[in-house]
XYZ file of C-alpha atoms in Angstrom:
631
model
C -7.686 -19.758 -26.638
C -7.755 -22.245 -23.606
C -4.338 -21.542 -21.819
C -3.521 -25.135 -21.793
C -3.584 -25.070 -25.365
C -0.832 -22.816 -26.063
C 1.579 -23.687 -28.161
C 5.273 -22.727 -28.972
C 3.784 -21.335 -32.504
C 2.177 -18.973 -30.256
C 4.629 -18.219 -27.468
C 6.809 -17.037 -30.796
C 4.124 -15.052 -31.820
C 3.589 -13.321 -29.093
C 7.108 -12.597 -28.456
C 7.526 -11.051 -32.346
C 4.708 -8.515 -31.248
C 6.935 -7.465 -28.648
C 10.717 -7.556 -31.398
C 7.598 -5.106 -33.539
C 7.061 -2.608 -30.989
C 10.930 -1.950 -30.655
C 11.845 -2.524 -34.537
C 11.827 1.586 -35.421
C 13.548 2.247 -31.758
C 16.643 0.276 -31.501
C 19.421 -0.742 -33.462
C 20.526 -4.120 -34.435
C 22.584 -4.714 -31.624
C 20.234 -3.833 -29.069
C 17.257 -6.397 -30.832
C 19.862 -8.955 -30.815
C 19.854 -8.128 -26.916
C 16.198 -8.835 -26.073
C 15.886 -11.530 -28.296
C 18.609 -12.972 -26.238
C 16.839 -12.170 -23.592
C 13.501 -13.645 -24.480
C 15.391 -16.959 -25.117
C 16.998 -16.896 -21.621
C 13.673 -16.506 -19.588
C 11.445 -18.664 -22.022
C 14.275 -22.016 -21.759
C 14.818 -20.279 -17.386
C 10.972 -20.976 -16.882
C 10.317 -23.880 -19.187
C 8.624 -25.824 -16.501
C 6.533 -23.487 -15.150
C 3.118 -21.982 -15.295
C 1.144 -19.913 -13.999
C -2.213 -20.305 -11.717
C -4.099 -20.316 -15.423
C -2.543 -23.397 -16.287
C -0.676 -20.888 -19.108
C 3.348 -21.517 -19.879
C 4.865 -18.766 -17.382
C 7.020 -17.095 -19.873
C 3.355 -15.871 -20.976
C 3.180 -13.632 -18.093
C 6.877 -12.481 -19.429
C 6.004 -11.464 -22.340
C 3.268 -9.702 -21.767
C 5.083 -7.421 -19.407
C 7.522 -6.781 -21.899
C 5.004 -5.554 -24.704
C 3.303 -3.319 -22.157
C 6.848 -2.045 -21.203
C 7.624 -1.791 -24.870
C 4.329 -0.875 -26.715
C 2.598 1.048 -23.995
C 5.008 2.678 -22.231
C 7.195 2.910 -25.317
C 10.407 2.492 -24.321
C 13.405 1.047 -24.767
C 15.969 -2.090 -24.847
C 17.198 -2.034 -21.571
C 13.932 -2.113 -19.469
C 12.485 -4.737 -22.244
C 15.320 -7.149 -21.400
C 14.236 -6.730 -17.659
C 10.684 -7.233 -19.041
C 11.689 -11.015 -20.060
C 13.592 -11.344 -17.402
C 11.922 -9.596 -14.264
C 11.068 -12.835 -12.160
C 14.068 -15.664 -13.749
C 15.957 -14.376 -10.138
C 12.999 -14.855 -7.995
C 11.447 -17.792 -9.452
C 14.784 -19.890 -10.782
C 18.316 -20.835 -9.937
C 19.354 -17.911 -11.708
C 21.230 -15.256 -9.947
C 21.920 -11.896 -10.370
C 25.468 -12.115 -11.549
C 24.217 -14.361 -14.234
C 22.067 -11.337 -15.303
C 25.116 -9.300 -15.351
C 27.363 -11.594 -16.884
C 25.066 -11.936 -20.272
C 23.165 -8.889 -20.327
C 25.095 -6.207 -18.548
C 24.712 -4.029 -14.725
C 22.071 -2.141 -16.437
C 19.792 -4.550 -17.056
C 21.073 -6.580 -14.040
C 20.476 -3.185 -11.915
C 16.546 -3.338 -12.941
C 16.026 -6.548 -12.745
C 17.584 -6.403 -9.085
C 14.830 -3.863 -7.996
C 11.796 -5.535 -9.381
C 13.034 -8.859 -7.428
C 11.683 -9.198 -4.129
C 14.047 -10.067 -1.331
C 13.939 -12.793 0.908
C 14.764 -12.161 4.449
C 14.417 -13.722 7.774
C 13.492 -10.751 9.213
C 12.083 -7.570 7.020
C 12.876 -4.155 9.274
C 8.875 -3.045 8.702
C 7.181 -5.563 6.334
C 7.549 -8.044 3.685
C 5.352 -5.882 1.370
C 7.047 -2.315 3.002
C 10.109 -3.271 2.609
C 9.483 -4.402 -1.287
C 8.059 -1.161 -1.849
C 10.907 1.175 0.095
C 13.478 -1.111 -2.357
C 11.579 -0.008 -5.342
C 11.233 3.844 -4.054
C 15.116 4.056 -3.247
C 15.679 2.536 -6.467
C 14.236 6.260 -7.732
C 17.334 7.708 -6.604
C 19.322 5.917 -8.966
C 16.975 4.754 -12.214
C 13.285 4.990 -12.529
C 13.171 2.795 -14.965
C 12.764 -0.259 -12.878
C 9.314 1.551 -10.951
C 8.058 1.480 -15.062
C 9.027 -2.264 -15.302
C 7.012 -2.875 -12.011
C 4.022 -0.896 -13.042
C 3.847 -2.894 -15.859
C 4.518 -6.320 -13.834
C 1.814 -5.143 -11.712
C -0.988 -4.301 -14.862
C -0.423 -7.917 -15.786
C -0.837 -9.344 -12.735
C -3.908 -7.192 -12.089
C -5.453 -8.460 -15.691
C -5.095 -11.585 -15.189
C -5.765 -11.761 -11.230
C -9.137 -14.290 -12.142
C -7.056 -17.073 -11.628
C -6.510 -16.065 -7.661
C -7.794 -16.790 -4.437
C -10.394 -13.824 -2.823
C -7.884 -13.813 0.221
C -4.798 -12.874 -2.122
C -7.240 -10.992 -4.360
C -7.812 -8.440 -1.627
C -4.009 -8.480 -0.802
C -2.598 -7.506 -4.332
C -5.739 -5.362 -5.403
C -5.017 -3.760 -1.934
C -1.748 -3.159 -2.685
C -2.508 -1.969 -6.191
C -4.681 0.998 -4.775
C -2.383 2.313 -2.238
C 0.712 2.020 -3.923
C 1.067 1.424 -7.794
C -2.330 3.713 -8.917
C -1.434 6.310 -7.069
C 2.302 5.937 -8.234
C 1.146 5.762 -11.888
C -1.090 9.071 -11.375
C 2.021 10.682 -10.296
C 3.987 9.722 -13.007
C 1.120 11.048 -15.407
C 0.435 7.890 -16.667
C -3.532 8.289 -16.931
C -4.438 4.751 -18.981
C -2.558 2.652 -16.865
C -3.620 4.795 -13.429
C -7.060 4.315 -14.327
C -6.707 0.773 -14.963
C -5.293 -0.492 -11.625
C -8.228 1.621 -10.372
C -10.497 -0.035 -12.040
C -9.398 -3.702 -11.776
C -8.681 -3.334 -7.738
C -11.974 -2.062 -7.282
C -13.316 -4.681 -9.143
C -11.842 -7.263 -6.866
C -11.904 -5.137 -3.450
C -15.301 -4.712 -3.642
C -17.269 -6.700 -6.700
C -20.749 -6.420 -5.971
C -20.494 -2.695 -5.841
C -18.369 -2.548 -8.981
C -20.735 -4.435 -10.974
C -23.864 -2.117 -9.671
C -22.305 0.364 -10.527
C -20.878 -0.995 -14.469
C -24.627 -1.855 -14.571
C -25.508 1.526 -14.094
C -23.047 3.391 -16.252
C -24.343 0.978 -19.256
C -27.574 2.050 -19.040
C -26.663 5.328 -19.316
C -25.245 4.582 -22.678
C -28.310 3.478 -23.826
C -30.486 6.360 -22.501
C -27.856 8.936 -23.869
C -27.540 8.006 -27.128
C -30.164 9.816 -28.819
C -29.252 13.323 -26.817
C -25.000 12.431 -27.238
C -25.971 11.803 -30.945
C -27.476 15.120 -31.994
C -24.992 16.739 -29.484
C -21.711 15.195 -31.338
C -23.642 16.301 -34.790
C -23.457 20.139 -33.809
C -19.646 19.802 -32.696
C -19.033 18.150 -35.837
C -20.762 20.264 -38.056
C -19.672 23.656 -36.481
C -15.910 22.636 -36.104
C -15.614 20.786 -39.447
C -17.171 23.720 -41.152
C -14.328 25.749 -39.817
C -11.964 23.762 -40.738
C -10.502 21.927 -37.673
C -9.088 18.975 -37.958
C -10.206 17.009 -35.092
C -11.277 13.779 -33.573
C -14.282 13.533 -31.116
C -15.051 10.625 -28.293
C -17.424 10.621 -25.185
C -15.951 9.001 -22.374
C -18.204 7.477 -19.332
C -16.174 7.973 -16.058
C -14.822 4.445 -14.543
C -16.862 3.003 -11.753
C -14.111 3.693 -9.732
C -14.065 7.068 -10.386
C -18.112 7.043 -9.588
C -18.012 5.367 -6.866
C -15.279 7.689 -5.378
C -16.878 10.770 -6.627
C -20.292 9.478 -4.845
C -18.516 8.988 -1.797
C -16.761 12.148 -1.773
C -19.978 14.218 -3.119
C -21.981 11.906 -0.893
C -24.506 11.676 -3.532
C -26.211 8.796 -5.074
C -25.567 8.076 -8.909
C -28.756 9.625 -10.709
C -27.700 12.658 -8.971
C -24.110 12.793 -9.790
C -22.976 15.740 -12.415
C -20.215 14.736 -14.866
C -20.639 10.632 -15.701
C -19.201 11.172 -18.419
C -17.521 13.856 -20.621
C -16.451 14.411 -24.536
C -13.199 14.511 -25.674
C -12.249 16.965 -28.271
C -8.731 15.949 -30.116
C -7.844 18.737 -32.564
C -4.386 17.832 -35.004
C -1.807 20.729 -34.882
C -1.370 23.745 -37.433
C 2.191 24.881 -37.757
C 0.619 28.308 -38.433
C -1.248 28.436 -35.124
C 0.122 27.794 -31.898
C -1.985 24.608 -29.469
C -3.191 26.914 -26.649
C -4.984 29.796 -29.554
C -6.358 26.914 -31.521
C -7.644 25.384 -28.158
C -9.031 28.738 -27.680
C -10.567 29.260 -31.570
C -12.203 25.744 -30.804
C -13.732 26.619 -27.463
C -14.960 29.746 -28.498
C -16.568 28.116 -31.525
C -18.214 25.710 -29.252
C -19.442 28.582 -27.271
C -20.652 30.099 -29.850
C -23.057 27.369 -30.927
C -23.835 26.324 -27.392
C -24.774 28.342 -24.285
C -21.426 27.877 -21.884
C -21.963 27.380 -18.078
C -20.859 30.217 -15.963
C -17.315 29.587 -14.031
C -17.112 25.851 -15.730
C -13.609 26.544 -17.089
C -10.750 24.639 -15.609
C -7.694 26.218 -18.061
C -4.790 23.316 -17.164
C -3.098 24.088 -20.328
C -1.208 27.154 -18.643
C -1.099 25.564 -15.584
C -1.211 21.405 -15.990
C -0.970 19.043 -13.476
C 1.707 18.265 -10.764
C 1.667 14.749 -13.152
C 1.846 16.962 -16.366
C -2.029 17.007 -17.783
C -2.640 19.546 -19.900
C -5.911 20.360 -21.342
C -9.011 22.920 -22.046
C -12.173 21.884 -19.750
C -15.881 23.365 -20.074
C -19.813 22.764 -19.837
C -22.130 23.883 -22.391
C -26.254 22.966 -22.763
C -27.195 20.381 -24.832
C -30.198 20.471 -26.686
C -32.216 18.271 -23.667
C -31.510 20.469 -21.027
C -28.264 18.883 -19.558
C -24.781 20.431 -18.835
C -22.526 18.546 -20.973
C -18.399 18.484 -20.069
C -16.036 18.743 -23.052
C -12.336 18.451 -22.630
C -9.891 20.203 -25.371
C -6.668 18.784 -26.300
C -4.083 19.251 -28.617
C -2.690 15.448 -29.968
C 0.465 16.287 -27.974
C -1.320 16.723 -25.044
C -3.402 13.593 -25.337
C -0.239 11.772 -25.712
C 1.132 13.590 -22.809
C -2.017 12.273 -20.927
C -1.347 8.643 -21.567
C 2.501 8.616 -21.740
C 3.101 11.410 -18.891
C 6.377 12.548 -17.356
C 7.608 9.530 -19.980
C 6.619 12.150 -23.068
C 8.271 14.947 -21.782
C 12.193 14.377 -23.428
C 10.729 13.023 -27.246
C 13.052 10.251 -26.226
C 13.691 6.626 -25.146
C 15.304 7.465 -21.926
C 13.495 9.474 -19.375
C 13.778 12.623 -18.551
C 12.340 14.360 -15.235
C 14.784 15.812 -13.017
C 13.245 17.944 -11.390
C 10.742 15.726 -9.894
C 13.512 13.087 -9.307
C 14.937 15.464 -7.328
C 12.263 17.014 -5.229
C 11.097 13.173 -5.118
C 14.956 12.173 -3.499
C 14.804 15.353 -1.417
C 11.402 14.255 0.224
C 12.616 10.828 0.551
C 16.088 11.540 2.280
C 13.759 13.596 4.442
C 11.547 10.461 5.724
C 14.628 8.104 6.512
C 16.391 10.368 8.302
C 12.727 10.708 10.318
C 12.343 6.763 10.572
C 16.239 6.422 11.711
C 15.482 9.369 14.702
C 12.590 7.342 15.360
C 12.432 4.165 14.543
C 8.974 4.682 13.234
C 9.432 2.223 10.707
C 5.310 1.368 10.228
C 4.857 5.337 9.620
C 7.373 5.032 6.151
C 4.647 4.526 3.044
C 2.124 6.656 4.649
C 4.955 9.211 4.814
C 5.818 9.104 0.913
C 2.455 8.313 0.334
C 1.426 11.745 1.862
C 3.959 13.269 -0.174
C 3.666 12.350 -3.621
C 0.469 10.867 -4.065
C -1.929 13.420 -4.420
C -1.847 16.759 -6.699
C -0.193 19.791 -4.525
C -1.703 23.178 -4.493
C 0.244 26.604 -2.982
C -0.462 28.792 -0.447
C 1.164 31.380 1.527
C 1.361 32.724 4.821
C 0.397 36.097 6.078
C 4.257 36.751 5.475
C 4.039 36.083 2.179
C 5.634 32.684 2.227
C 4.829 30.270 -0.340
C 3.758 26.603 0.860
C 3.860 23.984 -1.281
C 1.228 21.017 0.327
C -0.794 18.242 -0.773
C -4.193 18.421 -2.410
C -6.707 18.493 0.518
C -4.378 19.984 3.086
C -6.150 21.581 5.996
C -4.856 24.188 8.157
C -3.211 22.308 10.507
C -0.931 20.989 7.937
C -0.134 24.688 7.614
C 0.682 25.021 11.405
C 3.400 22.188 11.027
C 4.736 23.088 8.050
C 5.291 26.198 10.041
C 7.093 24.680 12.843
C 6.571 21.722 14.950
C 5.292 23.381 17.738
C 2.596 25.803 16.066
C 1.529 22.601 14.655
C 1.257 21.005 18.308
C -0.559 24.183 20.112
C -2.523 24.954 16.621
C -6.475 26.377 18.112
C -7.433 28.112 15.220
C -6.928 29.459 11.696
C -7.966 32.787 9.887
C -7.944 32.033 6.070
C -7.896 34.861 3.774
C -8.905 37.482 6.940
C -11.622 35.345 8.053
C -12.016 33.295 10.793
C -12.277 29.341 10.306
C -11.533 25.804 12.474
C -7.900 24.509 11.953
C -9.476 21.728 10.154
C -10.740 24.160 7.261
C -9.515 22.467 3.836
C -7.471 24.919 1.832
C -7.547 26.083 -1.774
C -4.874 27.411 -4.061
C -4.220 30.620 -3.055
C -4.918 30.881 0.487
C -3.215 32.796 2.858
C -3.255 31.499 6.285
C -2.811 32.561 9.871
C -2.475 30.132 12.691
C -3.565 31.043 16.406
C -1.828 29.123 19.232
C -2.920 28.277 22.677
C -0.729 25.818 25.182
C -3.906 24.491 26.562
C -4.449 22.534 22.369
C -2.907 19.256 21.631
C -3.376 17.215 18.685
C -6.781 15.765 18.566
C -7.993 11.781 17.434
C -9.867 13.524 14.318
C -6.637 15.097 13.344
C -5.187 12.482 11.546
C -7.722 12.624 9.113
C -7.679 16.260 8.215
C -4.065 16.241 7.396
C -2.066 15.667 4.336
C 1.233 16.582 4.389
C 4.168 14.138 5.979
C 4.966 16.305 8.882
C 1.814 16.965 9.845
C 0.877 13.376 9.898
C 3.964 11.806 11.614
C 3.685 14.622 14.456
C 0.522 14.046 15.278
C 0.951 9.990 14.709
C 3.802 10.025 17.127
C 1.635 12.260 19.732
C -1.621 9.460 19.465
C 0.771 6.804 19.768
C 1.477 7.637 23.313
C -1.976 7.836 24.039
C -3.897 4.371 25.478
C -5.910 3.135 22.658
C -9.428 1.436 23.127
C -9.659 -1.907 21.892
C -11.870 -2.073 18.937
C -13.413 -5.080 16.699
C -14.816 -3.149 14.647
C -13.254 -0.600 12.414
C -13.482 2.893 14.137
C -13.183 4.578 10.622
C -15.865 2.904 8.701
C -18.406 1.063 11.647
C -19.390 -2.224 9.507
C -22.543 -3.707 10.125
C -23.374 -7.496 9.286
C -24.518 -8.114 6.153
C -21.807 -5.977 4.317
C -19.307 -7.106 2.495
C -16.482 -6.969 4.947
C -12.814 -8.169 6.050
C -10.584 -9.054 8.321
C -7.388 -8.307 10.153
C -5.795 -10.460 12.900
C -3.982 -8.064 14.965
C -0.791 -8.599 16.994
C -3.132 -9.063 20.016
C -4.730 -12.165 18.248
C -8.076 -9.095 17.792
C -9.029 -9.373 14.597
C -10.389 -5.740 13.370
C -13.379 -6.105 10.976
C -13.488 -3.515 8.184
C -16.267 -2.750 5.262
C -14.276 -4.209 1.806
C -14.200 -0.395 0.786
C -12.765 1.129 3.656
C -10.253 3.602 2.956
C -7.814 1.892 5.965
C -8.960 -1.359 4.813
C -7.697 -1.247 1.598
C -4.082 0.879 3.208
C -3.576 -1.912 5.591
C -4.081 -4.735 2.465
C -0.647 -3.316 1.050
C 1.111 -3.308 3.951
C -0.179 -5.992 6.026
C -1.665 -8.774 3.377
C -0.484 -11.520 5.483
C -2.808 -10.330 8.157
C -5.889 -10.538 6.687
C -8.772 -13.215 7.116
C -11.932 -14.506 6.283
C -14.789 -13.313 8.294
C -18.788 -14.345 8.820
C -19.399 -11.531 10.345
C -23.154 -12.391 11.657
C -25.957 -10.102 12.957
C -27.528 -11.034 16.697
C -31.106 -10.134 17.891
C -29.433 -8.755 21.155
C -26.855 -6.537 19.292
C -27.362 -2.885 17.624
C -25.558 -0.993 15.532
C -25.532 2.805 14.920
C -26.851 4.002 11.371
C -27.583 7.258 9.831
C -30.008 8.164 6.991
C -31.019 11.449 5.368
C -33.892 11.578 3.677
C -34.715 14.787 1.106
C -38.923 15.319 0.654
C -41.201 17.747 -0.726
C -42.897 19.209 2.449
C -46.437 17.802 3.283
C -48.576 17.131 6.482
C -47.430 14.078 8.567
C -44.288 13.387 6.366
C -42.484 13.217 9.605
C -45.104 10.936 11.535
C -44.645 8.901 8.084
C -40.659 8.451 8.615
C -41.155 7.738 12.432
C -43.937 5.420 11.393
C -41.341 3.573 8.675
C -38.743 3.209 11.803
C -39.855 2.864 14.586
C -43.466 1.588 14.764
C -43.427 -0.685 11.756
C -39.721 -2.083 12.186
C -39.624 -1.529 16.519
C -36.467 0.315 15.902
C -34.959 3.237 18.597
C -34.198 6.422 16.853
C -31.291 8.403 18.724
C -31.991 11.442 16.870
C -33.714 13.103 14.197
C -33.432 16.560 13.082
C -35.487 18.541 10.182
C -34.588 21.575 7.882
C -36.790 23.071 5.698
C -36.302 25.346 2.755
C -38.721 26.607 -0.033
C -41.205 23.645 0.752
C -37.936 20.914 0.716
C -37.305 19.399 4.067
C -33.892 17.438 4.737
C -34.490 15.251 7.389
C -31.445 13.384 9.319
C -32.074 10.541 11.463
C -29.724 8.501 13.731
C -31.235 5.166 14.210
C -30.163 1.821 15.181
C -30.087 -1.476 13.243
C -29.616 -5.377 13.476
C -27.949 -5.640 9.824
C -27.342 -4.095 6.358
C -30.368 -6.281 5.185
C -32.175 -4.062 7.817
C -31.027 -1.002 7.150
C -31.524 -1.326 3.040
C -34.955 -2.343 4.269
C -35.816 0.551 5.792
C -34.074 3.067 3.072
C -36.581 1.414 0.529
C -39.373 1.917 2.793
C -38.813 5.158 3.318
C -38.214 5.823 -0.449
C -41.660 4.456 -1.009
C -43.314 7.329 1.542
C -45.119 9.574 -0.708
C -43.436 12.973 -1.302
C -39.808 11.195 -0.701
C -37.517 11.788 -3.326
C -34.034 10.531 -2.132
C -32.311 8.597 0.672
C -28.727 8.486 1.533
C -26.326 7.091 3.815
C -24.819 9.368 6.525
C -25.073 13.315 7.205
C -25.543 15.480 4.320
């Protein structure tokens, strides 16, 4: 339907889906409430509409059926729904909303409403997102109402410039994703993944979609008789189940490519099958989880150490399911997931599921969540390190946690990807500050070691160590990373154009940031800081050409993996640096059982350049693949 088309038929309509989510969840009185609401904000933003040309109270509504179909809750945060911008965007004010609708609804819609200040204590966008945190301490229904103010925005975000593209997508990543993950909220987590990635970085995103449907097509005939054994074996046993195969998100791929460093037709796990099973009240989840896995293992041949059990231990966020690999029938590991329908609704629902009710029920995390946060404004009030505040809760709740102990037997609760340093602080301050090395279950390892579940750690000291510049990137936990923050930020600081984290070349697709000294820092569109400083410093950013010169290099790495040969290294030097009239810095060679790895540190002109070059040397006889960086 073209949006200027829309007519009040269908404004109704749309609002009616919203009454129909709520009809078997609230009484009379309380329909009587939103529908009063709904009338308020459609008559409040009559005149309005949005950058589609659309009536605004479109963009109403829809929050308000995501609030009230797919987060399924109540009332309350449905009348905030309708009414989550009417403050911001019209006369009306706040005691209005509490006047007509009550300080319940009033309180939500408060939070959700971005304040206008003169002058904001860190930034605009901070201090919008510290609002919205120390609303947690009260209500976290308003966070849900924003989540789902955000997914609308995010669906619809054609309609924007690329400039504020990159701003909310940016924002989306670092904040709201992560936020959702936390909450357990997989669907709408991997959404906002999904649709910031797609406008952070679109060329890669649509490689990458390109990619993952052609795997569709060339699975098909393998995924076909592979779903036939699962469904003949099972059914003939008499679970009830339902099957799906799920392709991994290109955000997910790209991430996982990144993280792997591998390139896609060598990445394990694009996509996985979902196994469903309904319950039996005469067998309890977890043994028919178990009857259905050792069916499956039965019929298949199961990959050694494949099983990830997180149905007796889920997920900080509350995932709970049965993960293994079996062999297909063409020779490929295949990933199957087993869940209960509980715990499938658990996985889209999360923390949300937990009370079988309307209102929400997580205490304990609300509490460790308030105890964490009390801890980081008493930290920015000592310090007035008022910049240092989301990376703080972001380093605290936004990734999974995993325990370890030290040699004392203390337990250690720290972020996913903590290193042994964030031990040392955790510890104390100091040990943190003097931290030279670690010894990790007996054996000796650098302070930058990550950590696993489980690991016991010892930290040596020396007064001679002080925090180092690669430290801030092998931490994780808050006090580890506003120690050694506050310890760099007393150190002089190079000037730098270009980012120091990420080294952009031209031809990339790249951005801006206009710093405070006028410098504007230019940054790859997928760089990690990149997309952090987009939520935090949106205003910032700007449009860059950033050009390649005849008289300027930049630094590149390749490694290249071959089947060993005569002259496959004169080839390679040949490729760079007689056919191209490129220096090499560097190049070092491995080889095992007839495979040489082969690393080279080159310089280029441009991306256009350096892609040259990693076709050539994919075309070298013997060369199987190429990749970007060290392996």
């Amino acid at each position: 339907m073209n949006h200027n088309e829309i007519t009040e038929q269908e404004i109704g309509r749309r609002a009616q889906e919203v009454f129909s989510a709520l009809e078997k969840s609230t009484t009379p009185e309380e329909m009587q409430m939103v529908q009063k609401a709904f009338a308020y904000a459609r008559n409040a933003h009559k005149d309005q509409h949005r950058k589609t040309g659309e009536p605004y109270i479109i963009h109403p509504i829809a929050v308000a059926l995501i609030v009230a179909k797919e987060l399924q809750l109540g009332a309350t945060p449905v009348c905030a729904a309708f009414l989550h911008d009417v403050v911001e965007d019209t006369p009306t004010t706040i005691e209005e909303i509490k006047e007509l609708f009550g300080e319940d609804v009033a309180f939500l819609v408060s939070v959700v409403t971005k304040q206008s200040k003169e002058q904001y204590s860190m930034s605009k966008q901070l201090d919008n997102f510290k609002q919205m945190l120390d609303s947690m301490h009260y209500d976290i229904r308003a966070i849900l109402v924003k989540l789902a103010d955000r997914l609308h925005n995010m669906r619809t975000l054609d309609s924007m410039r690329p400039d504020k593209q990159m701003k909310i997508a940016g924002e989306t990543d670092y904040f709201y994703a992560p936020l959702a993950n936390r909450l357990g909220l997989y669907t709408i987590k991997i959404e906002l993944e999904n649709l910031s990635f797609r406008y952070r970085c679109p060329r890669i995103y649509s490689n990458i979609l390109d990619l993952i449907e052609k795997d569709k097509k060339l699975d098909e005939k393998r995924m076909e008789s592979f779903n036939k054994k699962i469904d003949d074996v099972l059914t003939s046993n008499g679970i009830k189940f339902r099957r799906e195969t799920l392709y991994k998100q290109p955000y997910n791929i790209w991430r996982k490519m990144n993280t792997l460093n591998q390139d896609y037709e060598h990445l394990e796990g694009r996509h996985f099958t979902r196994l469903v099973f309904s319950p039996d009240e005469n067998i309890p989840q977890k043994d028919l989880c178990l009857r259905i896995y050792s069916l499956l293992t039965n019929t298949f041949r199961e990959r050694p150490n494949s099983i990830v059990n997180y149905i007796d231990l889920p997920k900080q966020n509350g995932y709970q399911a049965f993960h293994t690999q079996v062999l297909g029938d063409y020779g490929t590991w295949e990933e199957i997931h087993i869940q209960s329908e509980k715990m499938a609704t658990k996985t889209r629902l999360g923390y949300l599921f937990d009370s079988g009710q309307r209102e929400i029920d997580i205490n304990m995390w609300l509490e460790n969540f308030r105890s964490v946060l009390r801890d980081v404004t008493a930290s920015l009030d000592r310090h007035d390190d008022k910049t240092f505040f989301f990376e703080s809760v972001k380093a605290s709740f936004y990734n999974d946690d995993i325990q370890v102990y030290t040699t004392e037997g203390k337990a250690m609760l720290l972020p996913k990807g903590s290193t042994a340093i964030d031990v040392a602080f955790n510890m104390h301050t100091n040990i943190g500050m003097h931290a030279k090395y670690a010894k990790i279950n007996g054996h000796l390892a650098s302070v930058k070691t990550r950590l696993k579940r489980g690991d016991c750690v010892e930290i040596g000291t020396s007064p001679d160590i002080c925090p180092k510049d690669d430290w801030i990137n092998n931490v994780k936990s808050y006090k580890a990373l506003h120690n050694i923050q506050v310890y760099l930020d007393n150190l002089p600081k190079p000037e730098y154009c270009r980012c120091s984290h990420c080294h952009p070349i031209p031809g990339e697709e790249v951005i801006g940031f206009r710093e405070k000294n006028g410098i504007v820092t230019i940054h790859r569109r997928d760089c990690s800081v990149a997309i952090g400083d987009a939520s935090q410093w949106g205003d910032s950013i700007v449009a860059v050409d950033f050009k390649g010169s005849p008289d300027v290099l930049y630094p590149a790495t390749l490694t290249a993996k071959a089947v060993d040969r005569q002259h496959l290294l004169s080839d390679i030097i040949e490729t760079i640096s007689n056919r191209l009239h490129l220096s090499i810095n560097s190049l070092n060679t491995a080889t095992m059982d007839e495979i040489v790895t082969c690393t080279i540190n080159f310089y280029v002109h441009d991306n256009t350049e350096l892609l040259t070059i990693v076709n050539d040397i994919l075309s070298i006889p013997d060369v199987d693949e190429v990749k970007f960086g060290n392996t």
